[in-house]
Tab-separated table of C-alpha atoms and ligand atoms in Angstrom:
chain	number	residue	atom	x	y	z
S	232	MET	CA	45.054	182.542	253.280
S	233	THR	CA	45.079	179.153	251.544
S	234	ALA	CA	44.386	176.229	253.652
S	235	VAL	CA	47.794	174.628	253.461
S	236	PRO	CA	47.416	171.217	255.144
S	237	ASN	CA	48.902	171.300	258.702
S	238	ASN	CA	51.384	168.512	258.921
S	239	SER	CA	52.182	169.151	262.530
S	240	ASN	CA	49.377	167.171	263.613
S	241	SER	CA	49.550	163.214	263.055
S	242	LEU	CA	47.371	161.916	260.352
S	243	LEU	CA	44.960	160.345	263.057
S	244	GLU	CA	44.317	163.832	264.413
S	245	ARG	CA	43.793	165.404	261.101
S	246	LEU	CA	41.348	162.638	259.880
S	247	LEU	CA	39.350	162.876	263.116
S	248	SER	CA	39.180	166.579	262.379
S	249	GLY	CA	37.641	165.858	259.218
S	250	GLN	CA	40.149	167.107	256.713
S	251	ALA	CA	39.839	165.877	253.175
S	252	ILE	CA	43.363	165.190	252.343
S	253	ALA	CA	43.941	163.281	255.431
S	254	LEU	CA	40.859	161.184	254.901
S	255	ALA	CA	42.323	160.400	251.214
S	256	LYS	CA	45.635	159.354	252.830
S	257	SER	CA	44.027	157.317	255.482
S	258	ILE	CA	41.989	155.581	253.029
S	259	THR	CA	45.271	154.724	250.822
S	260	ALA	CA	47.089	153.434	253.985
S	261	VAL	CA	44.048	151.053	254.919
S	262	GLU	CA	43.652	150.002	251.392
S	263	ASN	CA	47.265	149.182	250.738
S	264	ASP	CA	47.473	147.880	254.598
S	265	THR	CA	50.595	149.703	255.152
S	266	ALA	CA	52.438	149.961	258.519
S	267	GLN	CA	50.482	153.154	259.203
S	268	ALA	CA	47.205	151.441	258.701
S	269	ALA	CA	47.235	149.459	261.862
S	270	GLU	CA	47.600	152.495	264.110
S	271	LEU	CA	45.107	154.474	262.307
S	272	LEU	CA	42.579	151.476	262.415
S	273	THR	CA	43.344	151.135	266.244
S	274	GLY	CA	43.103	154.956	266.800
S	275	ILE	CA	39.655	155.350	265.295
S	276	GLN	CA	38.153	152.687	267.106
S	277	PRO	CA	36.419	154.849	269.764
S	278	HIS	CA	35.305	156.828	267.048
S	279	LEU	CA	33.081	154.702	265.015
S	280	GLY	CA	29.711	153.921	264.675
S	281	ARG	CA	28.322	157.420	264.108
S	282	ALA	CA	28.120	157.414	260.364
S	283	LEU	CA	24.799	155.613	258.823
S	284	VAL	CA	26.199	153.142	256.303
S	285	VAL	CA	23.969	152.732	253.018
S	286	GLY	CA	24.703	149.962	250.705
S	287	PHE	CA	23.649	150.250	247.195
S	288	THR	CA	24.123	147.271	245.077
S	289	GLY	CA	22.412	145.742	241.884
S	290	PRO	CA	23.260	145.153	238.155
S	291	PRO	CA	25.714	147.070	236.174
S	292	GLY	CA	23.655	149.906	234.266
S	293	ALA	CA	20.815	149.898	236.508
S	294	GLY	CA	21.788	153.613	237.604
S	295	LYS	CA	23.330	152.971	240.832
S	296	SER	CA	25.925	155.653	240.323
S	297	THR	CA	23.262	158.100	239.132
S	298	LEU	CA	21.049	157.083	242.135
S	299	VAL	CA	23.773	157.762	244.619
S	300	ASN	CA	24.108	161.133	242.783
S	301	ALA	CA	20.358	162.052	243.313
S	302	LEU	CA	20.499	160.809	246.779
S	303	ILE	CA	23.544	162.842	247.709
S	304	VAL	CA	21.601	166.062	246.402
S	305	GLU	CA	18.857	165.197	248.820
S	306	LEU	CA	21.044	164.220	251.796
S	307	ARG	CA	22.733	167.588	251.325
S	308	ARG	CA	19.373	169.302	251.307
S	309	ARG	CA	19.053	167.827	254.788
S	310	GLU	CA	22.328	168.886	255.838
S	311	GLN	CA	24.111	165.635	255.976
S	312	SER	CA	27.651	165.186	255.052
S	313	VAL	CA	28.306	162.165	252.586
S	314	GLY	CA	31.061	159.874	251.982
S	315	VAL	CA	30.904	157.688	248.940
S	316	VAL	CA	32.843	154.599	248.460
S	317	ALA	CA	32.369	153.400	244.627
S	318	VAL	CA	33.643	149.981	244.018
S	319	ASP	CA	34.237	148.930	240.368
S	320	PRO	CA	35.886	145.350	239.308
S	321	SER	CA	39.722	144.997	238.594
S	322	SER	CA	40.843	143.282	235.747
S	323	PRO	CA	41.490	139.553	236.512
S	324	LEU	CA	44.232	139.607	234.069
S	325	THR	CA	46.214	142.811	234.622
S	326	GLY	CA	44.813	143.992	238.255
S	327	GLY	CA	44.240	147.350	236.592
S	328	ALA	CA	40.842	149.132	236.723
S	329	ILE	CA	38.833	152.038	235.099
S	330	LEU	CA	36.876	153.508	237.862
S	331	GLY	CA	34.048	155.852	236.540
S	332	ASP	CA	31.492	155.650	238.850
S	333	ARG	CA	32.142	159.249	240.041
S	334	ILE	CA	31.537	160.468	236.592
S	335	ARG	CA	27.713	160.546	237.655
S	336	MET	CA	28.387	162.444	240.656
S	337	SER	CA	30.657	165.249	239.018
S	338	GLU	CA	28.065	168.021	240.166
S	339	HIS	CA	29.201	167.383	244.074
S	340	THR	CA	33.251	167.363	243.246
S	341	ARG	CA	33.577	170.728	244.714
S	342	ASP	CA	31.368	170.482	247.823
S	343	PRO	CA	33.547	170.084	250.791
S	344	GLY	CA	30.458	168.137	252.494
S	345	VAL	CA	30.924	165.278	249.843
S	346	PHE	CA	33.674	163.031	249.534
S	347	VAL	CA	33.736	160.485	246.931
S	348	ARG	CA	36.288	157.522	246.869
S	349	SER	CA	36.654	155.052	243.903
S	350	LEU	CA	37.810	151.873	244.898
S	351	ALA	CA	39.058	148.787	242.619
S	352	ALA	CA	38.000	145.253	243.899
S	353	ARG	CA	41.862	144.203	243.502
S	354	GLY	CA	41.223	140.596	242.599
S	355	HIS	CA	38.491	139.971	245.224
S	356	LEU	CA	36.011	137.582	243.927
S	357	GLY	CA	33.209	139.264	245.357
S	358	GLY	CA	32.243	142.895	243.982
S	359	LEU	CA	33.676	144.339	246.979
S	360	SER	CA	37.137	145.282	247.805
S	361	PRO	CA	38.489	143.424	250.604
S	362	MET	CA	39.293	146.610	252.333
S	363	ALA	CA	35.906	148.402	251.715
S	364	ALA	CA	34.956	147.776	255.193
S	365	ARG	CA	38.086	149.378	256.817
S	366	VAL	CA	37.557	152.264	254.154
S	367	ILE	CA	34.080	152.777	255.503
S	368	ASP	CA	35.276	152.855	259.048
S	369	VAL	CA	37.747	155.389	258.059
S	370	MET	CA	35.096	157.475	256.536
S	371	ASP	CA	33.070	157.234	259.671
S	372	ALA	CA	35.953	158.367	261.768
S	373	SER	CA	36.208	161.260	259.478
S	374	GLY	CA	32.847	162.543	260.577
S	375	ARG	CA	30.680	161.892	257.752
S	376	ASP	CA	27.003	161.683	258.597
S	377	VAL	CA	26.052	159.114	255.767
S	378	VAL	CA	28.415	156.689	253.843
S	379	VAL	CA	27.185	155.361	250.701
S	380	VAL	CA	28.611	152.029	249.265
S	381	GLU	CA	28.178	151.492	245.729
S	382	THR	CA	29.005	147.784	244.595
S	383	VAL	CA	28.164	145.876	241.460
S	384	GLY	CA	26.102	142.644	242.564
S	385	ALA	CA	28.563	139.983	241.986
S	386	GLY	CA	30.253	137.166	243.654
S	387	GLN	CA	30.045	137.280	247.372
S	388	SER	CA	29.295	141.002	247.596
S	389	GLU	CA	25.778	140.810	248.551
S	390	VAL	CA	26.787	138.844	251.589
S	391	GLU	CA	29.545	141.512	252.265
S	392	ILE	CA	27.333	144.595	251.811
S	393	ALA	CA	24.741	142.992	254.012
S	394	GLU	CA	27.342	142.697	256.790
S	395	ILE	CA	28.861	146.047	256.235
S	396	ALA	CA	25.823	148.270	255.532
S	397	ASP	CA	23.204	149.311	258.130
S	398	VAL	CA	20.600	149.968	255.302
S	399	ARG	CA	20.544	147.911	252.063
S	400	VAL	CA	19.388	149.276	248.848
S	401	VAL	CA	19.016	146.705	245.963
S	402	ILE	CA	18.488	148.553	242.703
S	403	SER	CA	17.108	146.932	239.438
S	404	ALA	CA	15.706	148.583	236.139
S	405	PRO	CA	13.821	147.489	233.229
S	406	GLY	CA	15.318	146.486	230.101
S	407	LEU	CA	18.417	144.742	231.746
S	408	GLY	CA	18.102	141.657	229.800
S	409	ASP	CA	15.868	139.379	231.964
S	410	ASP	CA	14.409	142.168	234.209
S	411	VAL	CA	13.791	140.764	237.378
S	412	GLN	CA	16.186	137.705	236.728
S	413	ALA	CA	18.929	140.267	236.484
S	414	ILE	CA	18.626	140.542	240.218
S	415	LYS	CA	20.766	137.620	241.272
S	416	ALA	CA	19.334	135.205	243.423
S	417	GLY	CA	20.377	135.789	247.238
S	418	ILE	CA	20.497	139.496	246.452
S	419	LEU	CA	16.756	140.155	247.048
S	420	GLU	CA	17.089	138.245	250.493
S	421	ILE	CA	19.353	141.212	251.966
S	422	ALA	CA	17.388	144.084	250.592
S	423	ASP	CA	15.928	146.404	253.268
S	424	ILE	CA	14.577	148.705	250.237
S	425	LEU	CA	14.166	147.522	246.754
S	426	VAL	CA	14.438	150.337	243.826
S	427	VAL	CA	13.076	150.108	240.293
S	428	ASN	CA	15.013	152.991	238.711
S	429	LYS	CA	14.554	154.384	235.192
S	430	ALA	CA	10.755	154.562	235.982
S	431	ASP	CA	10.584	156.915	233.032
S	432	LEU	CA	10.811	153.699	230.895
S	433	PRO	CA	7.780	152.127	229.513
S	434	LEU	CA	8.402	148.738	231.125
S	435	ALA	CA	9.283	150.013	234.664
S	436	GLU	CA	5.842	149.098	236.116
S	437	ARG	CA	6.062	145.483	234.988
S	438	THR	CA	9.264	145.416	236.936
S	439	VAL	CA	7.675	146.826	239.958
S	440	SER	CA	4.817	144.509	239.739
S	441	GLN	CA	7.194	141.402	238.964
S	442	LEU	CA	9.232	142.346	242.202
S	443	LYS	CA	5.945	142.802	244.393
S	444	SER	CA	4.721	139.392	243.338
S	445	MET	CA	8.164	137.862	244.049
S	446	LEU	CA	8.084	139.484	247.416
S	447	SER	CA	4.570	138.265	248.281
S	448	LEU	CA	5.669	134.609	247.870
S	449	ARG	CA	8.017	135.200	250.738
S	450	GLU	CA	7.029	134.997	254.679
S	451	GLY	CA	7.063	137.705	257.202
S	452	GLU	CA	9.724	140.540	256.959
S	453	MET	CA	10.525	140.179	253.222
S	454	ALA	CA	7.009	140.803	252.464
S	455	GLU	CA	7.522	144.162	254.288
S	456	VAL	CA	10.134	145.352	251.975
S	457	PRO	CA	9.270	148.589	250.296
S	458	VAL	CA	9.632	148.723	246.617
S	459	LEU	CA	10.233	152.206	245.542
S	460	SER	CA	10.416	153.651	241.991
S	461	THR	CA	12.731	156.353	240.809
S	462	THR	CA	14.040	158.358	238.001
S	463	ALA	CA	17.391	158.627	238.988
S	464	THR	CA	18.048	161.166	236.097
S	465	THR	CA	15.307	163.572	237.045
S	466	GLY	CA	15.263	163.057	240.790
S	467	GLU	CA	11.952	161.680	240.690
S	468	GLY	CA	11.278	159.541	243.767
S	469	ILE	CA	14.298	160.343	245.662
S	470	VAL	CA	12.710	162.016	248.637
S	471	ALA	CA	10.786	158.946	249.229
S	472	LEU	CA	14.100	157.000	249.009
S	473	ALA	CA	15.841	159.326	251.322
S	474	ASP	CA	12.789	158.871	253.743
S	475	ALA	CA	12.851	155.045	253.518
S	476	VAL	CA	16.474	155.068	254.305
S	477	GLU	CA	16.117	157.230	257.342
S	478	GLU	CA	13.223	155.364	258.463
S	479	ARG	CA	15.473	152.200	258.587
S	480	LYS	CA	17.854	154.258	260.489
S	481	GLY	CA	15.311	154.726	263.252
S	482	VAL	CA	14.168	151.231	263.196
S	483	ALA	CA	16.646	148.664	262.345
S	484	VAL	CA	20.098	150.017	263.379
S	485	THR	CA	20.507	149.390	266.968
S	486	ALA	CA	24.102	148.970	268.576
S	487	GLU	CA	23.587	145.385	269.237
S	488	ASP	CA	22.466	144.897	265.528
S	489	ARG	CA	25.678	146.519	264.367
S	490	ALA	CA	27.896	144.465	266.917
S	491	ALA	CA	26.348	141.350	265.913
S	492	ARG	CA	27.014	142.036	262.083
S	493	ALA	CA	30.490	143.258	262.966
S	494	LEU	CA	31.335	139.999	264.679
S	495	GLN	CA	30.022	137.829	261.798
S	496	ARG	CA	32.194	140.117	259.521
S	497	VAL	CA	35.346	139.560	261.687
S	498	ARG	CA	34.663	135.791	261.815
S	499	ARG	CA	34.269	135.568	258.107
S	500	LEU	CA	37.440	137.816	257.336
S	501	LEU	CA	39.207	135.708	259.890
S	502	ALA	CA	38.286	132.508	257.746
S	503	ASP	CA	39.327	134.360	254.579
S	504	ALA	CA	42.664	135.565	255.880
S	505	THR	CA	43.485	131.992	257.204
S	506	ALA	CA	42.569	130.576	253.759
S	507	GLN	CA	45.007	132.983	251.974
S	508	ARG	CA	47.819	132.254	254.465
S	509	VAL	CA	47.309	128.370	253.824
S	510	ARG	CA	46.985	129.045	250.088
S	511	GLN	CA	50.483	130.911	250.277
S	512	LEU	CA	51.932	128.104	252.563
S	513	ILE	CA	50.868	125.627	249.825
S	514	ARG	CA	52.584	127.485	246.995
S	515	ALA	CA	55.476	127.478	249.269
S	516	VAL	CA	55.541	123.902	249.527
S	517	ASP	CA	58.517	122.197	247.764
S	518	GLY	CA	57.392	121.327	244.248
S	519	ALA	CA	58.353	117.601	244.360
S	520	ASN	CA	56.109	116.928	247.002
S	521	VAL	CA	53.142	118.614	245.545
S	522	ASP	CA	53.922	116.743	242.267
S	523	ASP	CA	53.972	113.731	243.746
S	524	LEU	CA	50.464	114.079	245.463
S	525	CYS	CA	49.145	115.465	242.204
S	526	ALA	CA	50.404	112.283	240.139
S	527	GLN	CA	48.666	110.101	242.760
S	528	VAL	CA	45.269	112.041	242.268
S	529	GLN	CA	45.930	111.782	238.525
S	530	ARG	CA	46.616	107.966	238.610
S	531	GLY	CA	43.364	107.657	240.587
S	532	GLU	CA	45.292	106.388	243.630
S	533	LEU	CA	44.078	109.159	245.958
S	534	GLY	CA	41.184	111.372	246.026
S	535	VAL	CA	41.413	115.165	245.875
S	536	ASP	CA	39.985	115.213	249.114
S	537	ASP	CA	42.550	112.761	250.706
S	538	ALA	CA	45.467	114.630	248.867
S	539	ALA	CA	44.187	117.850	250.299
S	540	ALA	CA	44.258	116.255	253.900
S	541	ARG	CA	47.879	115.082	253.378
S	542	LEU	CA	48.970	118.311	252.153
S	543	LEU	CA	47.510	120.089	255.191
S	544	ARG	CA	49.366	117.616	257.316
S	545	GLN	CA	52.456	118.186	255.684
S	546	LEU	CA	51.906	121.895	256.578
S	547	GLN	CA	51.404	121.177	260.022
S	548	GLN	CA	54.528	119.117	260.357
S	549	PRO	CA	56.807	120.392	257.633
S	550	GLU	CA	59.668	117.824	259.066
S	551	ASP	CA	57.897	114.916	257.793
S	552	ARG	CA	58.540	115.609	254.289
S	553	ASP	CA	62.197	114.969	254.802
S	554	GLY	CA	61.792	111.843	256.686
S	555	ALA	CA	60.405	110.013	253.653
N	295	MET	CA	53.280	143.085	246.275
N	296	THR	CA	53.148	146.913	245.845
N	297	ALA	CA	49.799	148.550	245.334
N	298	PRO	CA	48.818	149.661	241.872
N	299	SER	CA	49.412	153.207	240.589
N	300	ARG	CA	46.551	155.461	240.696
N	301	VAL	CA	46.166	157.847	237.849
N	302	LEU	CA	43.577	160.267	237.104
N	303	ILE	CA	42.431	160.753	233.422
N	304	THR	CA	40.665	164.092	232.897
N	305	LYS	CA	40.133	166.913	230.500
N	306	ILE	CA	39.885	170.507	231.541
N	307	GLY	CA	38.606	173.372	229.540
N	308	PHE	CA	35.890	173.868	226.938
N	309	ASP	CA	36.882	170.587	224.305
N	310	GLY	CA	34.758	167.642	224.810
N	311	HIS	CA	36.759	165.218	222.736
N	312	ASP	CA	37.734	162.525	225.005
N	313	ARG	CA	38.494	159.446	222.738
N	314	GLY	CA	42.195	160.201	223.339
N	315	SER	CA	41.557	160.063	227.182
N	316	ARG	CA	39.521	156.896	226.969
N	317	ILE	CA	42.467	155.087	224.911
N	318	VAL	CA	45.128	156.226	227.478
N	319	ALA	CA	42.768	155.234	230.222
N	320	ALA	CA	42.331	151.786	228.790
N	321	TYR	CA	46.303	151.557	228.282
N	322	LEU	CA	46.899	152.281	231.811
N	323	ARG	CA	44.293	149.871	233.027
N	324	ASP	CA	45.969	147.029	231.049
N	325	ALA	CA	49.245	147.988	232.394
N	326	GLY	CA	47.844	147.000	235.794
N	327	MET	CA	47.057	150.600	237.033
N	328	GLU	CA	43.950	152.038	238.751
N	329	VAL	CA	42.503	154.683	236.641
N	330	VAL	CA	39.852	157.184	237.617
N	331	TYR	CA	38.131	158.498	234.868
N	332	THR	CA	36.342	161.711	234.900
N	333	GLY	CA	35.183	162.862	231.397
N	334	PRO	CA	35.434	166.264	230.037
N	335	TRP	CA	34.987	169.767	230.965
N	336	GLN	CA	36.440	169.747	234.535
N	337	GLU	CA	37.638	173.121	235.934
N	338	ILE	CA	40.780	173.491	237.871
N	339	ALA	CA	39.165	173.590	241.359
N	340	ASP	CA	37.439	169.993	240.159
N	341	VAL	CA	40.630	168.507	239.340
N	342	VAL	CA	42.284	169.624	242.537
N	343	ALA	CA	39.261	168.196	244.552
N	344	LEU	CA	39.343	164.995	242.318
N	345	ALA	CA	42.956	164.408	243.006
N	346	THR	CA	42.804	165.227	246.808
N	347	GLN	CA	39.907	162.531	247.000
N	348	GLU	CA	41.344	160.102	244.950
N	349	ASP	CA	44.789	160.192	246.176
N	350	VAL	CA	46.255	159.779	242.814
N	351	ASP	CA	50.026	159.635	241.901
N	352	VAL	CA	49.811	160.912	238.598
N	353	ILE	CA	47.075	163.480	236.606
N	354	GLY	CA	46.899	162.945	233.087
N	355	VAL	CA	45.241	166.013	231.098
N	356	SER	CA	44.467	165.620	227.373
N	357	SER	CA	44.333	168.811	225.444
N	358	LEU	CA	43.521	169.104	221.759
N	359	ALA	CA	43.035	172.949	221.391
N	360	THR	CA	44.083	175.475	223.692
N	361	ASP	CA	43.302	173.788	227.101
N	362	HIS	CA	46.743	173.048	227.809
N	363	LEU	CA	47.210	176.840	228.536
N	364	LEU	CA	45.357	176.180	231.857
N	365	LEU	CA	48.033	173.797	233.181
N	366	PRO	CA	50.066	176.316	234.885
N	367	GLU	CA	47.126	177.492	237.110
N	368	LEU	CA	46.630	173.712	237.712
N	369	MET	CA	50.023	173.305	239.000
N	370	THR	CA	49.810	176.375	241.058
N	371	ALA	CA	46.465	175.254	242.486
N	372	LEU	CA	47.937	171.717	243.445
N	373	LYS	CA	50.744	172.870	245.042
N	374	GLU	CA	48.553	175.178	247.252
N	375	ALA	CA	46.279	172.175	248.174
N	376	GLY	CA	49.463	170.323	249.444
N	377	LEU	CA	49.444	168.204	246.510
N	378	GLY	CA	53.041	169.145	245.013
N	379	HIS	CA	54.036	165.583	244.891
N	380	VAL	CA	51.539	164.576	242.200
N	381	GLN	CA	52.806	164.382	238.611
N	382	VAL	CA	51.030	165.976	236.013
N	383	VAL	CA	51.290	164.894	232.192
N	384	LEU	CA	49.781	166.305	229.298
N	385	GLY	CA	48.527	164.282	225.849
N	386	GLY	CA	47.469	165.854	222.941
N	387	ILE	CA	48.293	168.350	220.322
N	388	VAL	CA	50.616	170.917	221.871
N	389	PRO	CA	52.224	173.335	219.685
N	390	ASP	CA	55.998	173.486	220.016
N	391	GLN	CA	56.366	177.212	221.335
N	392	ASP	CA	54.168	176.162	224.347
N	393	ILE	CA	56.388	173.503	225.557
N	394	ASP	CA	58.897	175.443	227.465
N	395	GLY	CA	56.739	177.170	229.764
N	396	LEU	CA	54.554	173.994	230.310
N	397	ARG	CA	58.008	172.524	231.525
N	398	ALA	CA	59.008	175.502	233.426
N	399	ALA	CA	55.655	175.289	235.211
N	400	GLY	CA	56.338	171.824	236.288
N	401	VAL	CA	54.309	169.444	233.582
N	402	ALA	CA	56.478	166.333	233.844
N	403	ALA	CA	55.772	164.778	230.473
N	404	ILE	CA	54.105	165.851	227.255
N	405	PHE	CA	52.896	163.316	224.741
N	406	HIS	CA	52.446	163.916	221.059
N	407	PRO	CA	50.084	162.275	218.793
N	408	GLY	CA	53.086	160.180	217.771
N	409	SER	CA	53.771	158.827	221.092
N	410	THR	CA	53.598	154.838	221.499
N	411	ARG	CA	51.497	153.033	223.986
N	412	GLU	CA	54.758	151.771	225.718
N	413	GLN	CA	56.243	155.502	225.823
N	414	ILE	CA	52.954	156.562	227.586
N	415	VAL	CA	52.609	153.645	229.981
N	416	ASP	CA	56.489	153.431	230.791
N	417	GLU	CA	56.515	157.175	231.855
N	418	ILE	CA	53.337	157.291	233.609
N	419	ALA	CA	54.557	154.316	235.947
N	420	ARG	CA	58.077	155.716	236.283
N	421	LEU	CA	56.360	159.052	237.487
N	422	ALA	CA	53.741	157.347	239.689
N	423	GLY	CA	56.666	155.815	241.575
N	424	GLN	CA	58.320	159.171	241.974
N	425	ALA	CA	55.255	160.673	243.257
N	426	ARG	CA	54.624	157.900	245.729
N	427	SER	CA	57.889	158.154	247.163
N	428	ALA	CA	57.616	161.900	247.380
N	429	ALA	CA	54.354	161.890	248.903
R	679	LIG	N1	16.225	156.671	231.446
R	679	LIG	C1	16.971	156.508	232.538
R	679	LIG	N2	18.236	156.288	232.638
R	679	LIG	C2	18.877	156.231	233.600
R	679	LIG	C3	18.290	156.258	235.149
R	679	LIG	N3	19.272	156.455	235.860
R	679	LIG	C4	20.550	156.021	235.264
R	679	LIG	N4	20.356	155.988	233.766
R	679	LIG	C5	21.254	155.681	232.701
R	679	LIG	O1	21.512	154.389	232.620
R	679	LIG	C6	23.099	154.134	232.479
R	679	LIG	C7	23.712	153.685	233.586
R	679	LIG	O2	23.730	154.477	234.797
R	679	LIG	P1	24.885	154.290	236.023
R	679	LIG	O3	24.364	155.217	236.989
R	679	LIG	O4	26.024	154.450	235.515
R	679	LIG	O5	24.548	152.727	236.523
R	679	LIG	P2	25.358	151.655	237.373
R	679	LIG	O6	26.256	150.959	236.447
R	679	LIG	O7	24.333	151.046	237.914
R	679	LIG	O8	26.166	152.615	238.267
R	679	LIG	C8	23.505	155.766	232.373
R	679	LIG	O9	23.371	156.079	231.003
R	679	LIG	C9	22.643	156.701	233.162
R	679	LIG	O10	22.281	157.911	232.384
R	679	LIG	C10	16.787	156.734	234.798
R	679	LIG	O11	16.327	156.748	236.122
R	679	LIG	N5	16.222	156.842	233.613
R	680	LIG	MG1	28.205	152.790	238.761
């Protein structure tokens, strides 16, 4: 008999049982922040924290997607089920996106043990979709052993990936313009594992030694970060990468770790969400008032900071506007 | 704000010319849609798995030779997988005598080489809305 999805159970139940179509629908719900999402997110809470979340970040073209593909091969060999969240930027002009990471992972399309979801960053300035953390939670709840998150190292994404992932893999490759400089400042700091991919290219060794000498300038823990060479296209070095990921799982991922990171993330999300609301409020403030403030700033009568403070006061006491 | 429509642009069968798919993918992106792009040589079971995982509203298949003849099989496979709401459109070179059969199989739209960008974008946007309200 064909497996027609059983709709008599709730979406939450079907998600928890690991059904692919329920996982897909749940991701859509949390990504679009629908009414159903709140219910789902509450319902999955007791089922979270089982998956190992591995972040893959680095410049475009470094071979992240190809490397994720190769890692999936190894994880499947180790009988782990895998979820992948592949994030690509949205066009800032139209909001649209072409999501092509999974082209590199097509050998796993029909493997029920592998579920790949492409996400657009949706206007989020960091490389990560604002909903990525929730999508990861949903994958976790569906029983995936490992969840790999691929993001372009851009904007605030390294901060976000650092908060979300249990193991942070930063990928570089030779021949990306400035070589090591192509790894953004700040991105090295979050790495648990550094990978120089495209080890088959002639300049790879130089990239490795550059990275190692950069690391040797750091104190303490940074100096311990392993630098691995991989050739994602052939699978060379992938076993060592999978081992390094597993090692981190044993060492660094304690429950307290996760709880502290989760709290930090929620704090940042709260700040972001509040800022978003304030922005909306400001847009709704009646135009004449804002125009007046702008004119004063333009004439040099008022600093931008002072004008902002006044605007905030107006938002807190909207009735003041009428009294003027 | 409504969430962007999600469209899978893919090619089944043996023909690897994906220039048309790339152009359409770019049209849809520029119209604000999220396009999952897979490249050529997908099998029916691949497309079903892709559409499932990506929860797309519309699947766009490009066919230049005889690959369109696989579409009735795809339609059946989608229904069996519980994806009956997903709209399937076809673009490329489709002989006149095949059109009725494809329509009867449930293919929602067929775009010929003369189709304009506007026709393609508008029709896919309309179908995406329809798919989402049926999901
Ligand atoms: N020579 C070589 N090319 C690679 C390797 N890994 C990936 N590539 C190629 O690099 C390009 C970008 O790969 P992709 O995985 O899409 O990079 P991403 O943008 O970081 O996700 C593709 O053409 C890959 O085939 C590698 O180990 N060696
Ligand atoms: Mg990629």
